Amino acid sequence: MSETETPFDQRILIGAAAVSEDAPAGADSRGGPEFEELEAQLRRMETDGPAAVNWRQVIEHASAILGTRGKDLLVGVWLAYALAREERYRGLAVGLGIIKGIVAEHWDGMQPPVARERARVGALEWLVGRVAPLLEGEVAEGDWPAVLYAYDQLGEIDTLTSAKLRKEQVGYGDLLRALRPHRDAARRGLEEIAQKQARAEAEAKAREEQASQPAAAPSSPAPAEAVPTPAPAAAPAQPAPAAVPASLDLASIDQLPDTLRGLSAALIARSIADPGAYLLSRIGSWWRIRQLPPNEGGKTGAMPPVEELAAVTALRGAGQNAEALRALNELVWTAPFWLEGHRLTAEILASLGPEHAAARATVAGAMSLLLTRLPELLDLSFNDGRPFADSATRSWIEQSGAGGGGSGSAGPSDGVDRAVSAARSLVAEGKAPDALELLAELTRGEIGGRTRLVRQIAQARFCLDVGLIGAALPLLDHLEAMLKAHDLEAWEPALAVQVAELRFRALTHSDAPRLILEDRRRTALEETRLRLVRLDLATAARLFR
């Protein structure tokens, strides 16, 4: 029997169950008080962030509508998202099970109507874009069945909608990629448990069979041996003087990098917020670098981690930040000259909030350990001409004081970091307007020039990280206009690349089609692509592949 033949949770039945015998799909519930309350709650998420929403109330109203009013795919999507936020993997499994039931049993009668395929696709893609980022981190053993069920249900929904939709198709890729590693881990874990149980049962059976065997007859007793008379007890020996320690074997120090690598892997597996994990991996890797790598005109024989970068990019796109951080931490060892990876690590840690601030500071601080000793690394490149540090990474090194040449003392960037951390805390408390007001203070008063530009870039990055796309898009349009008006592409290429990367993120966000006309969005994407091609071909190829 497959996992879907038995209800994983009784709440799932609400999706397929008929509202009434005469009208299995019920009536259009939109316009009723419960639907209006649902809409009001979801609008709070757009303006104040997810923490401002009463998700239990969303679950209550959405369940009532689907059970007694009518089958509405948008309501089902809202219910699934609310369940995922409240109960994580189990909630997602229940929500996807409900959606599968609605799609399988009420496709022709549910809302939105069959003729509005784009609305149906948009509802499902709204869920995909918002649930995938919730699925980062390790999955507890108790959640393994839920992960398997959720993946199974998503696959069935994909099959059903692919067969039923005439002109449109739903992009489930982000959610499938986010769930797949958890599905694989759950399968392995359950298989290991089954194997242990089988071994335990086999051992217990063997013990029972051994116990049921008749006891062997005792052999003839051996002749008794004469017992010698004990000698008088000797006086207790005096404790020996402590041995003089042998001279240290310095050859064993060569094992230190591998030891630090193993310790780092163990620490980051336990917690991605542990600063020690990031410090140990870097000390272990850079211990091996005693001089600059051989090069001709700055080009070395080292190969860039192209495939690994693509994998990290996919993990980030799927919201698998924990897995991305672990992959980047391993690349510290396998690609020690790839400095871009440290910037990506710091960016991910910054997006995860203040509890990861110490780890982010450790990554930036550790960079100075390497670059103070070998600052020329910034001028070297891989065998394909790709620089060890692209323009965005150079800018990050400069701003974070990780280059080794700066004083590292507190400066304007520290104030920006503190403001961003405080703003993240406000968003977590459901106070997005207060967070934006706090960040707005960074650019008030007589602040101009490069400082203003850097702070506005930080504001835009914050808005993207916390999902405030409606605020990020116009700010990035303004920054784009500033780049053009002042020819900053020539004077500040690193900052121009940062703006382009952020603009790409905003324009490809799932909310962008709702906030900007499609023709304008495509034009802006093409402008962004051309800017990156001019300034950072590797980044352009990575983002627009």
Coordinates of C-alpha atoms in Angstrom, one line a residue:
M1 CA 0.0 0.0 0.0
S2 CA 1.4 3.4 -1.0
E3 CA 1.7 6.3 1.4
T4 CA -1.3 8.0 -0.3
E5 CA -3.8 5.2 0.1
T6 CA -4.2 5.8 3.8
P7 CA -5.0 9.3 5.1
F8 CA -1.9 10.7 6.6
D9 CA -4.1 13.0 8.7
Q10 CA -7.9 13.2 9.0
R11 CA -7.9 16.9 8.1
I12 CA -6.8 15.9 4.6
L13 CA -10.2 14.5 3.8
I14 CA -11.7 18.0 3.7
G15 CA -10.2 18.5 0.2
A16 CA -11.9 15.7 -1.6
A17 CA -15.1 15.5 0.5
A18 CA -18.3 16.9 -1.1
V19 CA -19.8 20.0 0.3
S20 CA -23.3 18.6 -0.4
E21 CA -24.8 15.9 -2.5
D22 CA -26.4 18.3 -5.0
A23 CA -23.3 20.5 -5.3
P24 CA -20.1 18.5 -4.5
A25 CA -17.9 21.6 -5.1
G26 CA -20.3 23.9 -3.3
A27 CA -20.7 27.6 -4.3
D28 CA -18.5 30.5 -4.8
S29 CA -17.5 31.6 -1.3
R30 CA -15.8 34.9 -2.4
G31 CA -17.4 37.9 -1.0
G32 CA -18.5 36.2 2.2
P33 CA -17.2 37.5 5.6
E34 CA -14.9 34.5 6.2
F35 CA -13.2 35.0 2.8
E36 CA -12.9 38.7 3.4
E37 CA -11.2 38.0 6.7
L38 CA -8.8 35.7 5.0
E39 CA -7.9 38.3 2.4
A40 CA -7.4 40.9 5.2
Q41 CA -5.0 38.5 7.0
L42 CA -3.0 37.8 3.8
R43 CA -2.8 41.6 3.1
R44 CA -1.1 42.0 6.5
M45 CA 1.7 39.6 5.3
E46 CA 2.3 41.8 2.3
T47 CA 2.6 45.0 4.3
D48 CA 3.8 43.9 7.8
G49 CA 5.5 40.5 7.1
P50 CA 4.4 37.0 8.0
A51 CA 4.7 37.4 11.7
A52 CA 1.8 39.9 11.7
V53 CA -0.7 37.3 10.5
N54 CA -2.8 35.2 12.8
W55 CA -2.1 31.9 11.0
R56 CA -4.4 29.8 13.3
Q57 CA -7.2 32.1 12.3
V58 CA -6.3 31.6 8.7
I59 CA -6.5 27.8 9.2
E60 CA -9.8 28.1 10.9
H61 CA -11.5 30.3 8.3
A62 CA -10.0 28.4 5.3
S63 CA -11.0 25.0 6.7
A64 CA -14.6 26.3 7.3
I65 CA -14.9 27.6 3.7
L66 CA -13.6 24.4 2.1
G67 CA -15.7 22.2 4.3
T68 CA -19.0 24.0 4.3
R69 CA -19.0 26.8 1.6
G70 CA -17.2 25.7 -1.5
K71 CA -14.0 24.3 -3.0
D72 CA -11.6 27.2 -3.9
L73 CA -8.1 26.5 -4.9
L74 CA -6.9 29.9 -3.7
V75 CA -8.3 29.2 -0.2
G76 CA -6.7 25.7 -0.3
V77 CA -3.3 27.3 -1.1
W78 CA -3.7 29.8 1.7
L79 CA -4.6 27.0 4.1
A80 CA -1.6 24.9 3.0
Y81 CA 0.7 27.8 3.6
A82 CA -0.8 28.6 7.0
L83 CA -0.4 24.9 8.0
A84 CA 3.2 24.9 6.8
R85 CA 4.0 28.0 8.9
E86 CA 2.3 26.6 12.0
E87 CA 3.2 22.9 11.8
R88 CA 6.1 22.9 9.3
Y89 CA 6.5 19.5 7.6
R90 CA 3.4 17.9 9.0
G91 CA 1.4 21.0 8.1
L92 CA 2.8 21.1 4.6
A93 CA 1.9 17.4 4.1
V94 CA -1.7 18.0 5.3
G95 CA -2.0 21.1 3.1
L96 CA -0.7 19.4 0.0
G97 CA -3.0 16.5 0.7
I98 CA -6.0 18.9 0.8
I99 CA -5.0 20.5 -2.5
K100 CA -4.5 17.1 -4.1
G101 CA -8.1 16.2 -3.0
I102 CA -9.5 19.5 -4.4
V103 CA -7.7 19.1 -7.7
A104 CA -8.6 15.4 -8.1
E105 CA -12.3 15.5 -7.2
H106 CA -13.5 19.1 -7.9
W107 CA -11.5 20.4 -10.9
D108 CA -14.5 21.3 -13.0
G109 CA -16.5 22.8 -10.1
M110 CA -13.9 24.6 -8.0
Q111 CA -13.0 28.2 -7.9
P112 CA -11.4 29.9 -9.9
P113 CA -13.4 28.6 -12.8
V114 CA -11.9 26.2 -15.4
A115 CA -11.6 29.0 -18.0
R116 CA -9.3 31.0 -15.7
E117 CA -6.3 28.7 -16.0
R118 CA -3.8 31.6 -15.3
A119 CA -5.5 32.3 -12.0
R120 CA -5.3 28.6 -11.0
V121 CA -1.6 28.4 -12.0
G122 CA -0.9 31.6 -10.2
A123 CA -2.4 30.3 -7.0
L124 CA -0.3 27.2 -7.0
E125 CA 2.9 29.0 -7.9
W126 CA 2.2 31.5 -5.1
L127 CA 2.4 28.5 -2.7
V128 CA 5.5 27.1 -4.3
G129 CA 7.4 30.4 -4.0
R130 CA 6.5 30.9 -0.4
V131 CA 6.8 27.4 1.1
A132 CA 10.2 26.5 -0.4
P133 CA 12.1 28.9 1.8
L134 CA 10.4 27.5 4.9
L135 CA 12.0 24.1 4.4
E136 CA 15.7 24.8 5.3
G137 CA 17.5 23.0 8.1
E138 CA 17.6 19.4 9.3
V139 CA 14.4 17.3 9.4
A140 CA 13.7 15.7 12.8
E141 CA 13.2 11.9 12.8
G142 CA 9.5 12.4 13.8
D143 CA 9.0 14.4 10.6
W144 CA 10.2 11.8 8.2
P145 CA 6.8 10.3 7.4
A146 CA 5.4 13.8 6.8
V147 CA 8.3 14.7 4.4
L148 CA 7.7 11.5 2.4
Y149 CA 3.9 12.1 2.3
A150 CA 4.4 15.8 1.3
Y151 CA 6.7 14.8 -1.6
D152 CA 4.3 12.1 -2.7
Q153 CA 1.4 14.5 -2.7
L154 CA 3.3 17.2 -4.6
G155 CA 4.2 14.7 -7.3
E156 CA 0.5 13.7 -7.6
I157 CA -0.6 17.3 -7.8
D158 CA 2.0 17.9 -10.6
T159 CA 0.7 14.8 -12.5
L160 CA -3.0 15.9 -12.1
T161 CA -2.5 19.6 -13.1
S162 CA -0.2 18.6 -16.1
A163 CA -3.0 16.4 -17.4
K164 CA -5.9 18.9 -16.7
L165 CA -4.4 22.2 -17.7
R166 CA -4.9 23.1 -21.4
K167 CA -2.7 26.1 -22.1
E168 CA -0.8 26.8 -18.9
Q169 CA 1.6 24.7 -16.7
V170 CA 2.6 25.1 -13.1
G171 CA 6.3 25.5 -12.1
Y172 CA 6.8 23.2 -9.1
G173 CA 10.6 23.0 -9.5
D174 CA 11.5 25.2 -6.5
L175 CA 9.4 23.2 -4.1
L176 CA 10.4 19.8 -5.5
R177 CA 14.1 20.8 -5.2
A178 CA 13.5 22.0 -1.6
L179 CA 11.8 18.8 -0.6
R180 CA 14.0 16.3 -2.5
P181 CA 17.0 16.2 -0.2
H182 CA 14.7 15.9 2.8
R183 CA 12.9 13.1 1.1
D184 CA 16.1 11.3 0.4
A185 CA 17.3 11.8 4.0
A186 CA 14.0 10.5 5.4
R187 CA 14.1 7.4 3.2
R188 CA 17.7 6.6 4.4
G189 CA 16.8 7.2 8.0
L190 CA 13.7 4.9 7.8
E191 CA 15.7 2.2 6.0
E192 CA 18.4 2.3 8.7
I193 CA 15.7 2.0 11.4
A194 CA 14.1 -0.9 9.6
Q195 CA 17.5 -2.6 9.3
K196 CA 18.3 -2.1 13.0
Q197 CA 14.9 -3.6 13.9
A198 CA 15.5 -6.6 11.7
R199 CA 18.9 -7.2 13.2
A200 CA 17.5 -6.8 16.7
E201 CA 14.7 -9.3 15.9
A202 CA 17.2 -11.8 14.4
E203 CA 19.5 -11.5 17.5
A204 CA 16.5 -12.0 19.8
K205 CA 15.4 -15.1 17.8
A206 CA 18.9 -16.5 18.0
R207 CA 19.0 -16.0 21.7
E208 CA 15.7 -17.8 22.1
E209 CA 16.9 -20.8 20.0
Q210 CA 20.1 -21.0 22.0
A211 CA 18.2 -21.0 25.2
S212 CA 15.9 -23.7 24.0
Q213 CA 18.8 -26.1 23.3
P214 CA 19.4 -28.8 26.0
A215 CA 22.4 -28.1 28.2
A216 CA 25.6 -30.1 27.5
A217 CA 26.5 -32.9 29.9
P218 CA 29.3 -31.8 32.4
S219 CA 32.7 -33.2 31.6
S220 CA 34.7 -35.2 34.2
P221 CA 36.3 -32.9 36.7
A222 CA 40.0 -32.3 36.2
P223 CA 42.4 -33.5 38.9
A224 CA 42.9 -31.0 41.6
E225 CA 46.2 -29.1 41.5
A226 CA 48.2 -28.3 44.6
V227 CA 47.6 -24.8 45.8
P228 CA 50.9 -23.1 46.5
T229 CA 51.4 -21.4 49.8
P230 CA 51.1 -17.7 49.2
A231 CA 54.3 -15.8 49.7
P232 CA 54.4 -13.0 52.3
A233 CA 53.0 -9.8 51.0
A234 CA 55.6 -7.4 49.6
A235 CA 55.8 -3.9 50.9
P236 CA 53.8 -1.5 48.7
A237 CA 55.9 -0.1 45.8
Q238 CA 56.7 3.5 45.9
P239 CA 55.1 5.5 43.1
A240 CA 57.4 5.9 40.1
P241 CA 58.6 9.4 39.3
A242 CA 56.7 11.0 36.5
A243 CA 58.3 10.2 33.1
V244 CA 59.9 13.0 31.3
P245 CA 57.7 13.8 28.3
A246 CA 59.2 13.0 25.0
S247 CA 60.0 15.8 22.7
L248 CA 57.0 16.9 20.6
D249 CA 56.7 15.3 17.2
L250 CA 56.2 18.3 15.0
A251 CA 55.5 16.0 12.0
S252 CA 52.1 15.2 13.5
I253 CA 51.1 18.8 13.0
D254 CA 50.4 18.0 9.4
Q255 CA 47.3 16.2 10.5
L256 CA 45.9 19.4 12.0
P257 CA 44.1 20.7 8.9
D258 CA 42.2 17.4 8.4
T259 CA 41.3 17.4 12.1
L260 CA 40.0 21.0 11.9
R261 CA 38.0 20.1 8.7
G262 CA 36.3 17.2 10.5
L263 CA 35.5 19.3 13.6
S264 CA 34.1 22.1 11.4
A265 CA 31.9 19.6 9.5
A266 CA 30.6 18.2 12.8
L267 CA 29.8 21.7 14.2
I268 CA 28.0 23.0 11.1
A269 CA 26.0 19.8 10.9
R270 CA 24.7 20.6 14.4
S271 CA 24.1 24.3 13.9
I272 CA 24.7 26.7 11.0
A273 CA 24.8 29.6 13.5
D274 CA 28.0 28.3 15.2
P275 CA 30.9 30.7 14.5
G276 CA 33.4 28.0 15.3
A277 CA 32.3 25.9 12.3
Y278 CA 33.3 28.7 9.9
L279 CA 36.5 29.6 11.8
L280 CA 37.9 26.1 12.0
S281 CA 37.2 25.3 8.3
R282 CA 39.1 28.4 7.2
I283 CA 42.1 27.9 9.6
G284 CA 42.4 24.3 8.5
S285 CA 42.2 25.1 4.8
W286 CA 44.5 28.2 4.8
W287 CA 47.0 26.4 7.0
R288 CA 48.0 24.6 3.8
I289 CA 48.6 27.8 1.8
R290 CA 52.2 29.0 2.5
Q291 CA 52.7 31.1 -0.6
L292 CA 51.0 32.4 -3.7
P293 CA 50.1 29.7 -6.3
P294 CA 52.2 29.6 -9.4
N295 CA 50.9 32.0 -12.0
E296 CA 51.6 33.6 -15.4
G297 CA 50.5 37.2 -15.6
G298 CA 48.1 36.6 -12.7
K299 CA 46.5 33.4 -14.2
T300 CA 46.9 30.3 -12.2
G301 CA 46.3 26.6 -12.9
A302 CA 43.5 26.4 -10.4
M303 CA 40.1 25.4 -11.7
P304 CA 37.0 27.4 -10.6
P305 CA 34.2 25.4 -8.8
V306 CA 31.7 25.9 -11.6
E307 CA 29.5 22.9 -11.0
E308 CA 29.6 23.4 -7.2
L309 CA 28.6 27.1 -7.6
A310 CA 25.6 26.0 -9.7
A311 CA 24.6 23.6 -7.0
V312 CA 24.9 26.3 -4.3
T313 CA 22.8 28.6 -6.5
A314 CA 20.1 26.0 -6.9
L315 CA 20.0 25.4 -3.1
R316 CA 19.7 29.1 -2.5
G317 CA 17.0 29.4 -5.1
A318 CA 15.1 26.6 -3.4
G319 CA 15.4 28.2 0.0
Q320 CA 17.8 25.5 1.3
N321 CA 20.0 28.0 3.1
A322 CA 21.4 25.5 5.6
E323 CA 22.4 23.0 2.9
A324 CA 23.9 25.9 0.9
L325 CA 26.0 27.0 3.9
R326 CA 27.3 23.4 4.4
A327 CA 28.2 23.1 0.8
L328 CA 30.0 26.5 0.9
N329 CA 31.8 25.4 4.0
E330 CA 33.1 22.3 2.2
L331 CA 34.3 24.5 -0.7
V332 CA 36.5 26.4 1.7
W333 CA 38.6 23.2 1.7
T334 CA 38.2 22.0 -1.9
A335 CA 38.4 25.4 -3.5
P336 CA 40.6 27.5 -1.1
F337 CA 41.2 30.3 -3.6
W338 CA 37.5 30.8 -4.5
L339 CA 37.0 34.0 -2.4
E340 CA 33.5 34.5 -3.8
G341 CA 32.2 31.7 -1.6
H342 CA 33.0 33.6 1.5
R343 CA 30.9 36.5 0.3
L344 CA 28.0 34.2 -0.5
T345 CA 28.3 32.6 3.0
A346 CA 28.2 36.0 4.6
E347 CA 25.2 37.0 2.5
I348 CA 23.2 33.9 3.5
L349 CA 24.1 34.4 7.1
A350 CA 23.0 38.0 7.0
S351 CA 19.6 37.0 5.5
L352 CA 19.0 34.6 8.4
G353 CA 18.8 37.3 11.1
P354 CA 20.7 38.5 14.2
E355 CA 21.2 35.0 15.7
H356 CA 23.6 34.4 12.8
A357 CA 25.5 37.7 13.1
A358 CA 28.4 36.2 15.1
A359 CA 28.9 33.6 12.4
R360 CA 28.8 36.3 9.6
A361 CA 31.3 38.4 11.5
T362 CA 33.6 35.4 11.9
V363 CA 33.5 34.8 8.1
A364 CA 34.5 38.4 7.4
G365 CA 37.1 38.4 10.1
A366 CA 38.7 35.2 9.0
M367 CA 39.2 36.6 5.5
S368 CA 41.7 39.1 7.0
L369 CA 43.8 36.2 8.3
L370 CA 44.4 35.1 4.7
L371 CA 44.5 38.5 2.9
T372 CA 46.8 40.2 5.4
R373 CA 49.3 37.5 4.7
L374 CA 48.7 37.2 0.9
P375 CA 47.0 40.3 -0.3
E376 CA 48.1 39.5 -3.9
L377 CA 45.4 36.8 -4.0
L378 CA 42.9 39.5 -5.0
D379 CA 44.8 40.0 -8.2
L380 CA 44.9 36.4 -9.3
S381 CA 42.5 34.4 -11.4
F382 CA 41.6 30.8 -12.2
N383 CA 42.8 28.9 -15.3
D384 CA 39.8 30.2 -17.3
G385 CA 40.4 33.8 -16.4
R386 CA 37.7 34.0 -13.8
P387 CA 39.1 36.1 -10.9
F388 CA 39.5 34.6 -7.4
A389 CA 37.5 37.6 -6.2
D390 CA 34.8 39.0 -8.5
S391 CA 33.8 42.7 -8.3
A392 CA 31.0 42.0 -5.8
T393 CA 33.4 40.1 -3.6
R394 CA 36.0 42.8 -3.7
S395 CA 33.3 45.3 -2.7
W396 CA 32.3 43.1 0.2
I397 CA 35.9 42.7 1.4
E398 CA 36.4 46.4 1.3
Q399 CA 33.1 47.2 3.1
S400 CA 33.6 44.5 5.8
G401 CA 37.2 45.3 6.5
A402 CA 38.2 41.8 5.6
G403 CA 40.9 42.8 3.2
G404 CA 43.7 42.9 5.8
G405 CA 44.8 46.4 4.6
G406 CA 42.2 48.3 6.6
S407 CA 42.1 49.0 10.3
G408 CA 39.0 47.0 10.9
S409 CA 37.7 49.6 13.3
A410 CA 34.1 50.4 13.6
G411 CA 32.9 52.7 10.8
P412 CA 29.8 53.6 8.8
S413 CA 29.2 50.0 7.7
D414 CA 28.9 48.9 11.3
G415 CA 26.1 51.3 11.8
V416 CA 24.3 50.0 8.7
D417 CA 24.8 46.4 9.9
R418 CA 23.4 47.2 13.3
A419 CA 20.4 49.0 11.7
V420 CA 19.7 46.0 9.4
S421 CA 19.9 43.5 12.3
A422 CA 17.5 45.6 14.4
A423 CA 15.2 45.9 11.4
R424 CA 15.2 42.1 10.9
S425 CA 14.2 41.7 14.6
L426 CA 11.3 44.1 14.0
V427 CA 10.1 42.1 11.0
A428 CA 10.2 38.9 13.0
E429 CA 7.9 40.6 15.5
G430 CA 5.4 41.6 12.8
K431 CA 6.5 45.2 12.7
A432 CA 7.6 45.6 9.1
P433 CA 6.6 49.3 8.9
D434 CA 8.7 50.1 11.9
A435 CA 11.6 48.2 10.3
L436 CA 11.3 50.3 7.1
E437 CA 11.1 53.4 9.2
L438 CA 14.3 52.4 11.0
L439 CA 16.2 51.8 7.8
A440 CA 14.9 55.0 6.3
E441 CA 16.9 56.9 8.9
L442 CA 20.1 55.6 7.2
T443 CA 19.5 58.0 4.3
R444 CA 17.9 61.0 6.0
G445 CA 19.7 64.3 6.5
E446 CA 22.7 65.5 4.6
I447 CA 23.9 62.1 3.5
G448 CA 25.0 61.9 -0.1
G449 CA 27.5 60.5 -2.6
R450 CA 28.8 57.0 -2.2
T451 CA 27.7 56.6 1.4
R452 CA 24.1 57.2 0.4
L453 CA 24.4 54.7 -2.5
V454 CA 25.8 52.0 -0.3
R455 CA 23.1 52.5 2.3
Q456 CA 20.3 52.4 -0.3
I457 CA 21.8 49.1 -1.6
A458 CA 21.7 47.8 1.9
Q459 CA 18.0 48.9 2.2
A460 CA 17.2 47.1 -1.1
R461 CA 18.9 43.9 0.0
F462 CA 17.0 43.9 3.3
C463 CA 13.7 44.3 1.5
L464 CA 14.5 41.4 -0.8
D465 CA 15.7 39.2 2.1
V466 CA 12.5 39.7 4.1
G467 CA 10.1 39.4 1.1
L468 CA 9.1 43.1 0.9
I469 CA 9.3 43.1 -2.9
G470 CA 6.9 46.0 -3.3
A471 CA 9.4 48.2 -1.6
A472 CA 12.5 46.7 -3.2
L473 CA 11.4 47.2 -6.8
P474 CA 11.0 51.0 -6.8
L475 CA 14.1 51.5 -4.7
L476 CA 16.1 49.4 -7.2
D477 CA 14.6 51.4 -10.1
H478 CA 15.9 54.5 -8.4
L479 CA 19.3 53.0 -8.0
E480 CA 19.4 52.0 -11.6
A481 CA 18.5 55.6 -12.6
M482 CA 21.4 56.8 -10.4
L483 CA 23.8 54.5 -12.0
K484 CA 22.9 55.8 -15.5
A485 CA 22.7 59.5 -14.5
H486 CA 26.2 59.5 -12.9
D487 CA 27.9 56.9 -15.1
L488 CA 28.7 54.9 -12.0
E489 CA 29.2 51.8 -14.0
A490 CA 32.6 53.3 -14.9
W491 CA 33.4 54.8 -11.5
E492 CA 31.9 52.2 -9.1
P493 CA 31.7 48.9 -11.1
A494 CA 31.5 46.8 -7.9
L495 CA 28.5 48.7 -6.6
A496 CA 26.9 48.6 -10.1
V497 CA 27.2 44.8 -10.1
Q498 CA 25.5 44.6 -6.6
V499 CA 22.6 46.7 -7.9
A500 CA 22.3 44.5 -11.0
E501 CA 22.3 41.3 -8.9
L502 CA 19.7 42.7 -6.5
R503 CA 17.5 43.9 -9.4
F504 CA 17.7 40.4 -10.9
R505 CA 16.5 38.9 -7.7
A506 CA 13.6 41.4 -7.5
L507 CA 12.5 41.0 -11.1
T508 CA 12.5 37.2 -10.9
H509 CA 10.7 37.0 -7.6
S510 CA 7.3 35.3 -7.7
D511 CA 5.6 38.6 -6.7
A512 CA 7.1 40.6 -9.5
P513 CA 4.5 39.8 -12.2
R514 CA 1.8 41.1 -9.8
L515 CA 3.7 44.4 -9.1
I516 CA 5.1 45.3 -12.5
L517 CA 3.9 45.1 -16.1
E518 CA 5.3 42.1 -17.9
D519 CA 6.7 44.1 -20.8
R520 CA 8.5 46.4 -18.4
R521 CA 9.8 43.5 -16.3
R522 CA 11.3 41.9 -19.4
T523 CA 12.9 45.1 -20.5
A524 CA 14.4 45.7 -17.1
L525 CA 15.7 42.1 -17.0
E526 CA 17.4 42.7 -20.4
E527 CA 19.0 45.9 -19.1
T528 CA 20.3 44.0 -16.1
R529 CA 21.7 41.2 -18.2
L530 CA 23.6 43.7 -20.4
R531 CA 25.0 45.5 -17.5
L532 CA 26.3 42.3 -15.9
V533 CA 27.7 41.1 -19.2
R534 CA 29.7 44.4 -19.4
L535 CA 30.9 44.3 -15.8
D536 CA 31.0 40.7 -14.6
L537 CA 30.5 38.1 -17.3
A538 CA 30.7 35.1 -14.8
T539 CA 27.9 36.5 -12.8
A540 CA 25.8 37.2 -15.9
A541 CA 26.3 33.6 -17.1
R542 CA 25.4 32.3 -13.7
L543 CA 22.2 34.3 -13.3
F544 CA 20.9 34.2 -16.9
R545 CA 21.8 30.6 -17.9

